[in-house]
Amino acid sequence: MNPEQLKQINQRLVTINRKITIIGGMGRMGNLFRQQLSAAGHYVSVLEQKDWVYADHLLNQADLVLVSVPIEKTVAVIKRAAEYLSPNTALCDVTSVKTQATQAMLTYHCGPVMGLHPMFGPNVNSFRGQKVVVCPGRNDDAFQWLLDLITKQGGELITSTPEEHDKMMVIVQATQHFSRFSLGVFLSAVQVDIESSLSMSTPSYRQEIEILKRLFAQNPNLCIDIILATEERCQAINYLADTYSRLARLVRKKDRAALLQEFETAQEFMGLQNNSSLVCLSETGY
């Protein structure tokens, strides 16, 4: 989507110029929302750690306060911000852990509350083609204009309870981050020449390296916070590590039959067991 197209969409969206304060608006995700909301014609202010002396001015008169801070600071920031909010102010957050944040907003703020989780990094130019999980909290209508902005730019909204969201993120985010984090650490430890490996790589390997590069291009605190965010994530990652160890022991023993059994069990779980013989024939020709 080019700037002119984005401008035309935003012009159609604007009916009310709202006052918005983004707590953490200088961070990459906060800055993305700042850019998109400003482009839509709204008046966007930013509150960073040094700005709490101005909190009454920045928060009390805001139509929307959006919290975009590191996971471990989210609840404390919500509690602190709520002291300044008008009952009419809509409060939402964009952290990747929704149960604690949504409950904190409902507890400390009496006005409209909603949890959002953008399922993308801050390097995008708009919401086009991106997914955003929506966790309703209280007085959802107060956020309809924001949700409309996302969808009219081409974004997709997925409604979920905070609990179901967090359960899914254990797999979708935490274990995936750990798996790729581990692979990156391994490649570094054995000093693989990445560029040379790419010269004779398969498409899937090139894709994996691109994903690794995007992961390690992030602020390291963000990756580690996602991994450590909840006890459930830590437990799942430990179970994943145990699975790696169990399979590695089978490799060390060269236990082909056991490895085939593990593969076929996973294959059946994914509903792909009926395709195995055809895949083998097509790939090996023997």
mmCIF file of C-alpha atoms in Angstrom:
data_model
loop_
_atom_site.group_PDB
_atom_site.id
_atom_site.type_symbol
_atom_site.label_atom_id
_atom_site.label_comp_id
_atom_site.label_asym_id
_atom_site.label_seq_id
_atom_site.Cartn_x
_atom_site.Cartn_y
_atom_site.Cartn_z
ATOM 1 C CA MET A 1 0.000 0.000 0.000
ATOM 2 C CA ASN A 2 1.591 3.281 -1.095
ATOM 3 C CA PRO A 3 1.335 6.504 0.957
ATOM 4 C CA GLU A 4 -1.346 7.986 -1.287
ATOM 5 C CA GLN A 5 -3.581 4.929 -0.943
ATOM 6 C CA LEU A 6 -3.089 4.975 2.836
ATOM 7 C CA LYS A 7 -3.952 8.678 2.912
ATOM 8 C CA GLN A 8 -7.171 8.083 0.938
ATOM 9 C CA ILE A 9 -8.253 5.283 3.290
ATOM 10 C CA ASN A 10 -7.500 7.398 6.337
ATOM 11 C CA GLN A 11 -9.446 10.356 4.926
ATOM 12 C CA ARG A 12 -12.505 8.124 4.597
ATOM 13 C CA LEU A 13 -12.081 6.887 8.171
ATOM 14 C CA VAL A 14 -11.766 10.203 9.961
ATOM 15 C CA THR A 15 -15.006 11.533 11.375
ATOM 16 C CA ILE A 16 -13.707 12.545 14.800
ATOM 17 C CA ASN A 17 -10.194 13.669 15.621
ATOM 18 C CA ARG A 18 -9.469 11.879 18.867
ATOM 19 C CA LYS A 19 -6.886 12.606 21.521
ATOM 20 C CA ILE A 20 -4.669 9.595 22.000
ATOM 21 C CA THR A 21 -1.756 8.964 24.345
ATOM 22 C CA ILE A 22 0.566 6.032 23.747
ATOM 23 C CA ILE A 23 2.531 4.954 26.804
ATOM 24 C CA GLY A 24 5.756 3.655 25.308
ATOM 25 C CA GLY A 25 5.137 5.403 22.016
ATOM 26 C CA MET A 26 8.838 5.739 21.294
ATOM 27 C CA GLY A 27 9.259 1.962 21.208
ATOM 28 C CA ARG A 28 8.987 0.265 17.842
ATOM 29 C CA MET A 29 5.446 -1.108 18.198
ATOM 30 C CA GLY A 30 4.227 2.008 19.971
ATOM 31 C CA ASN A 31 5.751 4.097 17.193
ATOM 32 C CA LEU A 32 3.952 2.026 14.547
ATOM 33 C CA PHE A 33 0.593 2.758 16.197
ATOM 34 C CA ARG A 34 1.589 6.403 16.605
ATOM 35 C CA GLN A 35 2.292 6.683 12.884
ATOM 36 C CA GLN A 36 -0.924 4.938 11.846
ATOM 37 C CA LEU A 37 -3.136 6.911 14.216
ATOM 38 C CA SER A 38 -1.482 10.210 13.321
ATOM 39 C CA ALA A 39 -1.888 9.455 9.621
ATOM 40 C CA ALA A 40 -5.590 8.895 10.306
ATOM 41 C CA GLY A 41 -5.854 12.469 11.593
ATOM 42 C CA HIS A 42 -5.865 11.856 15.331
ATOM 43 C CA TYR A 43 -3.880 13.870 17.875
ATOM 44 C CA VAL A 44 -1.300 11.485 19.275
ATOM 45 C CA SER A 45 0.893 12.169 22.306
ATOM 46 C CA VAL A 46 3.598 9.950 23.764
ATOM 47 C CA LEU A 47 4.325 9.229 27.416
ATOM 48 C CA GLU A 48 7.731 7.735 28.230
ATOM 49 C CA GLN A 49 9.351 7.046 31.617
ATOM 50 C CA LYS A 50 10.608 10.624 31.928
ATOM 51 C CA ASP A 51 7.162 12.080 31.175
ATOM 52 C CA TRP A 52 5.145 10.967 34.217
ATOM 53 C CA VAL A 53 5.351 14.470 35.628
ATOM 54 C CA TYR A 54 2.990 15.380 32.772
ATOM 55 C CA ALA A 55 0.762 12.328 33.244
ATOM 56 C CA ASP A 56 -2.287 14.295 34.362
ATOM 57 C CA HIS A 57 -2.224 16.375 31.171
ATOM 58 C CA LEU A 58 -1.363 13.458 28.861
ATOM 59 C CA LEU A 59 -3.801 10.909 30.286
ATOM 60 C CA ASN A 60 -6.778 12.663 31.882
ATOM 61 C CA GLN A 61 -8.028 14.307 28.679
ATOM 62 C CA ALA A 62 -7.267 11.392 26.329
ATOM 63 C CA ASP A 63 -10.023 9.563 24.445
ATOM 64 C CA LEU A 64 -7.738 6.539 24.160
ATOM 65 C CA VAL A 65 -4.690 5.466 26.150
ATOM 66 C CA LEU A 66 -2.700 2.674 24.544
ATOM 67 C CA VAL A 67 -0.093 0.842 26.633
ATOM 68 C CA SER A 68 2.896 -0.427 24.641
ATOM 69 C CA VAL A 69 5.633 -1.304 27.120
ATOM 70 C CA PRO A 70 7.717 -4.434 27.863
ATOM 71 C CA ILE A 71 5.736 -7.417 29.137
ATOM 72 C CA GLU A 72 7.138 -7.368 32.662
ATOM 73 C CA LYS A 73 6.236 -3.671 33.086
ATOM 74 C CA THR A 74 2.735 -3.776 31.631
ATOM 75 C CA VAL A 75 0.680 -4.422 34.774
ATOM 76 C CA ALA A 76 2.591 -1.843 36.839
ATOM 77 C CA VAL A 77 2.202 0.774 34.101
ATOM 78 C CA ILE A 78 -1.522 0.068 33.774
ATOM 79 C CA LYS A 79 -1.978 0.482 37.538
ATOM 80 C CA ARG A 80 -0.017 3.739 37.532
ATOM 81 C CA ALA A 81 -1.796 5.166 34.501
ATOM 82 C CA ALA A 82 -5.266 4.313 35.818
ATOM 83 C CA GLU A 83 -4.851 6.895 38.601
ATOM 84 C CA TYR A 84 -5.036 9.656 35.991
ATOM 85 C CA LEU A 85 -7.726 8.345 33.655
ATOM 86 C CA SER A 86 -11.183 9.768 33.165
ATOM 87 C CA PRO A 87 -14.006 7.198 33.431
ATOM 88 C CA ASN A 88 -14.680 7.907 29.740
ATOM 89 C CA THR A 89 -11.136 7.159 28.592
ATOM 90 C CA ALA A 90 -10.730 3.938 26.600
ATOM 91 C CA LEU A 91 -7.743 1.907 27.805
ATOM 92 C CA CYS A 92 -6.043 -0.857 25.844
ATOM 93 C CA ASP A 93 -2.698 -2.611 25.671
ATOM 94 C CA VAL A 94 -0.741 -4.329 22.890
ATOM 95 C CA THR A 95 1.370 -6.781 24.868
ATOM 96 C CA SER A 96 1.634 -10.456 23.899
ATOM 97 C CA VAL A 97 0.319 -11.732 27.252
ATOM 98 C CA LYS A 98 -3.344 -10.890 27.615
ATOM 99 C CA THR A 99 -4.763 -12.463 30.790
ATOM 100 C CA GLN A 100 -2.727 -10.445 33.291
ATOM 101 C CA ALA A 101 -2.915 -7.198 31.317
ATOM 102 C CA THR A 102 -6.660 -7.372 30.650
ATOM 103 C CA GLN A 103 -7.416 -8.256 34.254
ATOM 104 C CA ALA A 104 -5.251 -5.359 35.453
ATOM 105 C CA MET A 105 -7.100 -2.909 33.200
ATOM 106 C CA LEU A 106 -10.484 -4.184 34.398
ATOM 107 C CA THR A 107 -9.353 -3.965 38.024
ATOM 108 C CA TYR A 108 -7.756 -0.517 38.016
ATOM 109 C CA HIS A 109 -9.857 1.331 35.418
ATOM 110 C CA CYS A 110 -13.632 1.715 35.530
ATOM 111 C CA GLY A 111 -13.991 2.783 31.889
ATOM 112 C CA PRO A 112 -13.758 0.990 28.523
ATOM 113 C CA VAL A 113 -11.105 -1.742 28.372
ATOM 114 C CA MET A 114 -9.796 -3.936 25.568
ATOM 115 C CA GLY A 115 -6.705 -6.096 25.029
ATOM 116 C CA LEU A 116 -5.012 -6.157 21.631
ATOM 117 C CA HIS A 117 -2.146 -8.300 20.387
ATOM 118 C CA PRO A 118 -0.688 -7.405 16.968
ATOM 119 C CA MET A 119 0.491 -10.701 15.467
ATOM 120 C CA PHE A 120 3.338 -9.059 13.565
ATOM 121 C CA GLY A 121 6.514 -7.130 14.152
ATOM 122 C CA PRO A 122 6.854 -3.337 14.079
ATOM 123 C CA ASN A 123 8.619 -3.288 10.711
ATOM 124 C CA VAL A 124 5.390 -3.266 8.680
ATOM 125 C CA ASN A 125 4.082 -0.114 6.979
ATOM 126 C CA SER A 126 0.383 -0.601 7.686
ATOM 127 C CA PHE A 127 -2.115 -3.120 9.024
ATOM 128 C CA ARG A 128 -2.703 -4.520 5.530
ATOM 129 C CA GLY A 129 -2.555 -8.318 5.556
ATOM 130 C CA GLN A 130 -1.806 -8.430 9.306
ATOM 131 C CA LYS A 131 -3.664 -10.197 12.105
ATOM 132 C CA VAL A 132 -4.620 -8.534 15.388
ATOM 133 C CA VAL A 133 -6.080 -10.552 18.257
ATOM 134 C CA VAL A 134 -8.866 -8.705 20.096
ATOM 135 C CA CYS A 135 -9.694 -9.572 23.711
ATOM 136 C CA PRO A 136 -12.907 -7.758 24.696
ATOM 137 C CA GLY A 137 -12.976 -6.343 28.185
ATOM 138 C CA ARG A 138 -15.607 -3.702 28.865
ATOM 139 C CA ASN A 139 -17.646 -1.258 26.724
ATOM 140 C CA ASP A 140 -16.311 -2.622 23.430
ATOM 141 C CA ASP A 141 -18.142 0.025 21.373
ATOM 142 C CA ALA A 142 -15.645 2.628 22.563
ATOM 143 C CA PHE A 143 -12.980 0.877 20.472
ATOM 144 C CA GLN A 144 -14.995 0.310 17.304
ATOM 145 C CA TRP A 145 -13.388 3.224 15.486
ATOM 146 C CA LEU A 146 -9.928 1.763 16.178
ATOM 147 C CA LEU A 147 -10.967 -1.701 15.031
ATOM 148 C CA ASP A 148 -12.519 -0.167 11.909
ATOM 149 C CA LEU A 149 -9.253 1.619 11.150
ATOM 150 C CA ILE A 150 -7.393 -1.695 11.292
ATOM 151 C CA THR A 151 -9.873 -3.615 9.136
ATOM 152 C CA LYS A 152 -10.308 -0.855 6.544
ATOM 153 C CA GLN A 153 -6.560 -0.839 6.036
ATOM 154 C CA GLY A 154 -6.805 -4.556 5.286
ATOM 155 C CA GLY A 155 -6.073 -5.997 8.709
ATOM 156 C CA GLU A 156 -7.780 -9.094 10.110
ATOM 157 C CA LEU A 157 -9.279 -9.190 13.606
ATOM 158 C CA ILE A 158 -9.449 -12.424 15.618
ATOM 159 C CA THR A 159 -11.615 -12.283 18.734
ATOM 160 C CA SER A 160 -10.495 -14.373 21.687
ATOM 161 C CA THR A 161 -10.724 -14.552 25.435
ATOM 162 C CA PRO A 162 -7.480 -13.560 27.165
ATOM 163 C CA GLU A 163 -7.106 -17.084 28.534
ATOM 164 C CA GLU A 164 -7.502 -18.795 25.161
ATOM 165 C CA HIS A 165 -5.095 -16.291 23.601
ATOM 166 C CA ASP A 166 -2.412 -16.980 26.185
ATOM 167 C CA LYS A 167 -2.854 -20.738 25.786
ATOM 168 C CA MET A 168 -2.322 -20.447 22.032
ATOM 169 C CA MET A 169 0.660 -18.121 22.392
ATOM 170 C CA VAL A 170 2.541 -20.779 24.345
ATOM 171 C CA ILE A 171 2.790 -22.680 21.043
ATOM 172 C CA VAL A 172 2.507 -19.909 18.456
ATOM 173 C CA GLN A 173 5.075 -17.631 20.082
ATOM 174 C CA ALA A 174 7.043 -18.993 23.016
ATOM 175 C CA THR A 175 8.075 -22.444 21.780
ATOM 176 C CA GLN A 176 8.727 -21.109 18.275
ATOM 177 C CA HIS A 177 10.947 -18.342 19.628
ATOM 178 C CA PHE A 178 12.837 -20.815 21.789
ATOM 179 C CA SER A 179 13.278 -23.301 18.945
ATOM 180 C CA ARG A 180 14.692 -20.656 16.609
ATOM 181 C CA PHE A 181 16.686 -19.016 19.383
ATOM 182 C CA SER A 182 18.262 -22.429 20.039
ATOM 183 C CA LEU A 183 19.061 -22.954 16.359
ATOM 184 C CA GLY A 184 20.698 -19.531 16.142
ATOM 185 C CA VAL A 185 22.801 -20.233 19.229
ATOM 186 C CA PHE A 186 23.810 -23.605 17.734
ATOM 187 C CA LEU A 187 24.839 -22.062 14.395
ATOM 188 C CA SER A 188 26.893 -19.484 16.274
ATOM 189 C CA ALA A 189 28.506 -22.118 18.506
ATOM 190 C CA VAL A 190 29.649 -24.271 15.564
ATOM 191 C CA GLN A 191 30.605 -21.186 13.544
ATOM 192 C CA VAL A 192 28.590 -22.033 10.436
ATOM 193 C CA ASP A 193 29.393 -19.854 7.412
ATOM 194 C CA ILE A 194 25.820 -18.704 6.765
ATOM 195 C CA GLU A 195 26.490 -17.227 3.324
ATOM 196 C CA SER A 196 28.279 -20.361 2.120
ATOM 197 C CA SER A 197 25.470 -22.534 3.446
ATOM 198 C CA LEU A 198 22.938 -20.458 1.513
ATOM 199 C CA SER A 199 24.823 -21.038 -1.742
ATOM 200 C CA MET A 200 23.802 -24.710 -1.693
ATOM 201 C CA SER A 201 20.624 -24.496 0.352
ATOM 202 C CA THR A 202 17.105 -25.785 -0.108
ATOM 203 C CA PRO A 203 14.207 -23.297 -0.269
ATOM 204 C CA SER A 204 13.086 -24.326 3.228
ATOM 205 C CA TYR A 205 16.575 -23.688 4.656
ATOM 206 C CA ARG A 206 16.728 -20.236 3.053
ATOM 207 C CA GLN A 207 13.313 -19.466 4.511
ATOM 208 C CA GLU A 208 14.436 -20.630 7.968
ATOM 209 C CA ILE A 209 17.563 -18.452 7.823
ATOM 210 C CA GLU A 210 15.434 -15.437 6.901
ATOM 211 C CA ILE A 211 13.205 -16.129 9.903
ATOM 212 C CA LEU A 212 16.286 -16.451 12.129
ATOM 213 C CA LYS A 213 17.638 -13.144 10.854
ATOM 214 C CA ARG A 214 14.348 -11.415 11.649
ATOM 215 C CA LEU A 215 14.359 -12.936 15.138
ATOM 216 C CA PHE A 216 17.918 -11.873 15.928
ATOM 217 C CA ALA A 217 17.368 -8.415 14.417
ATOM 218 C CA GLN A 218 14.964 -7.717 17.308
ATOM 219 C CA ASN A 219 15.809 -6.183 20.617
ATOM 220 C CA PRO A 220 17.068 -9.218 22.600
ATOM 221 C CA ASN A 221 14.962 -8.189 25.612
ATOM 222 C CA LEU A 222 11.802 -8.637 23.544
ATOM 223 C CA CYS A 223 12.683 -12.195 22.517
ATOM 224 C CA ILE A 224 13.653 -13.258 26.029
ATOM 225 C CA ASP A 225 10.595 -11.597 27.567
ATOM 226 C CA ILE A 226 8.344 -13.523 25.176
ATOM 227 C CA ILE A 227 10.026 -16.786 26.211
ATOM 228 C CA LEU A 228 9.871 -16.082 29.957
ATOM 229 C CA ALA A 229 6.534 -14.234 30.086
ATOM 230 C CA THR A 230 4.517 -16.879 31.964
ATOM 231 C CA GLU A 231 5.093 -20.063 33.931
ATOM 232 C CA GLU A 232 3.084 -21.960 31.298
ATOM 233 C CA ARG A 233 5.528 -20.855 28.612
ATOM 234 C CA CYS A 234 8.511 -21.924 30.697
ATOM 235 C CA GLN A 235 6.949 -25.332 31.365
ATOM 236 C CA ALA A 236 6.153 -25.886 27.680
ATOM 237 C CA ILE A 237 9.676 -24.915 26.640
ATOM 238 C CA ASN A 238 11.131 -27.324 29.198
ATOM 239 C CA TYR A 239 8.935 -30.078 27.775
ATOM 240 C CA LEU A 240 10.090 -29.150 24.254
ATOM 241 C CA ALA A 241 13.717 -29.344 25.409
ATOM 242 C CA ASP A 242 13.035 -32.750 26.956
ATOM 243 C CA THR A 243 11.592 -33.869 23.606
ATOM 244 C CA TYR A 244 14.748 -32.698 21.819
ATOM 245 C CA SER A 245 16.847 -34.651 24.317
ATOM 246 C CA ARG A 246 14.757 -37.798 23.935
ATOM 247 C CA LEU A 247 15.021 -37.705 20.141
ATOM 248 C CA ALA A 248 18.734 -36.919 20.324
ATOM 249 C CA ARG A 249 19.256 -40.030 22.437
ATOM 250 C CA LEU A 250 17.587 -42.090 19.723
ATOM 251 C CA VAL A 251 19.894 -40.501 17.153
ATOM 252 C CA ARG A 252 22.957 -41.292 19.283
ATOM 253 C CA LYS A 253 21.790 -44.921 19.510
ATOM 254 C CA LYS A 254 21.037 -44.898 15.744
ATOM 255 C CA ASP A 255 17.642 -46.326 16.633
ATOM 256 C CA ARG A 256 16.042 -46.044 13.224
ATOM 257 C CA ALA A 257 12.893 -47.961 14.155
ATOM 258 C CA ALA A 258 12.180 -45.727 17.155
ATOM 259 C CA LEU A 259 12.778 -42.560 15.124
ATOM 260 C CA LEU A 260 10.448 -43.821 12.400
ATOM 261 C CA GLN A 261 7.809 -44.519 15.055
ATOM 262 C CA GLU A 262 8.165 -40.969 16.423
ATOM 263 C CA PHE A 263 7.840 -39.574 12.903
ATOM 264 C CA GLU A 264 4.781 -41.668 12.099
ATOM 265 C CA THR A 265 3.101 -40.717 15.389
ATOM 266 C CA ALA A 266 3.525 -37.027 14.575
ATOM 267 C CA GLN A 267 2.503 -37.695 10.970
ATOM 268 C CA GLU A 268 -0.738 -39.301 12.137
ATOM 269 C CA PHE A 269 -1.414 -36.402 14.534
ATOM 270 C CA MET A 270 -1.149 -33.987 11.592
ATOM 271 C CA GLY A 271 -3.401 -36.145 9.418
ATOM 272 C CA LEU A 272 -0.694 -36.833 6.840
ATOM 273 C CA GLN A 273 -0.053 -40.556 7.309
ATOM 274 C CA ASN A 274 -1.879 -41.514 4.079
ATOM 275 C CA ASN A 275 0.517 -39.467 1.976
ATOM 276 C CA SER A 276 3.770 -40.980 3.268
ATOM 277 C CA SER A 277 4.323 -43.608 0.574
ATOM 278 C CA LEU A 278 3.569 -41.185 -2.237
ATOM 279 C CA VAL A 279 5.957 -38.618 -0.775
ATOM 280 C CA CYS A 280 8.746 -41.200 -0.508
ATOM 281 C CA LEU A 281 8.260 -42.323 -4.113
ATOM 282 C CA SER A 282 8.131 -38.788 -5.476
ATOM 283 C CA GLU A 283 11.277 -37.712 -3.626
ATOM 284 C CA THR A 284 13.479 -40.784 -4.028
ATOM 285 C CA GLY A 285 12.225 -42.347 -7.230
ATOM 286 C CA TYR A 286 12.968 -45.802 -5.771
#
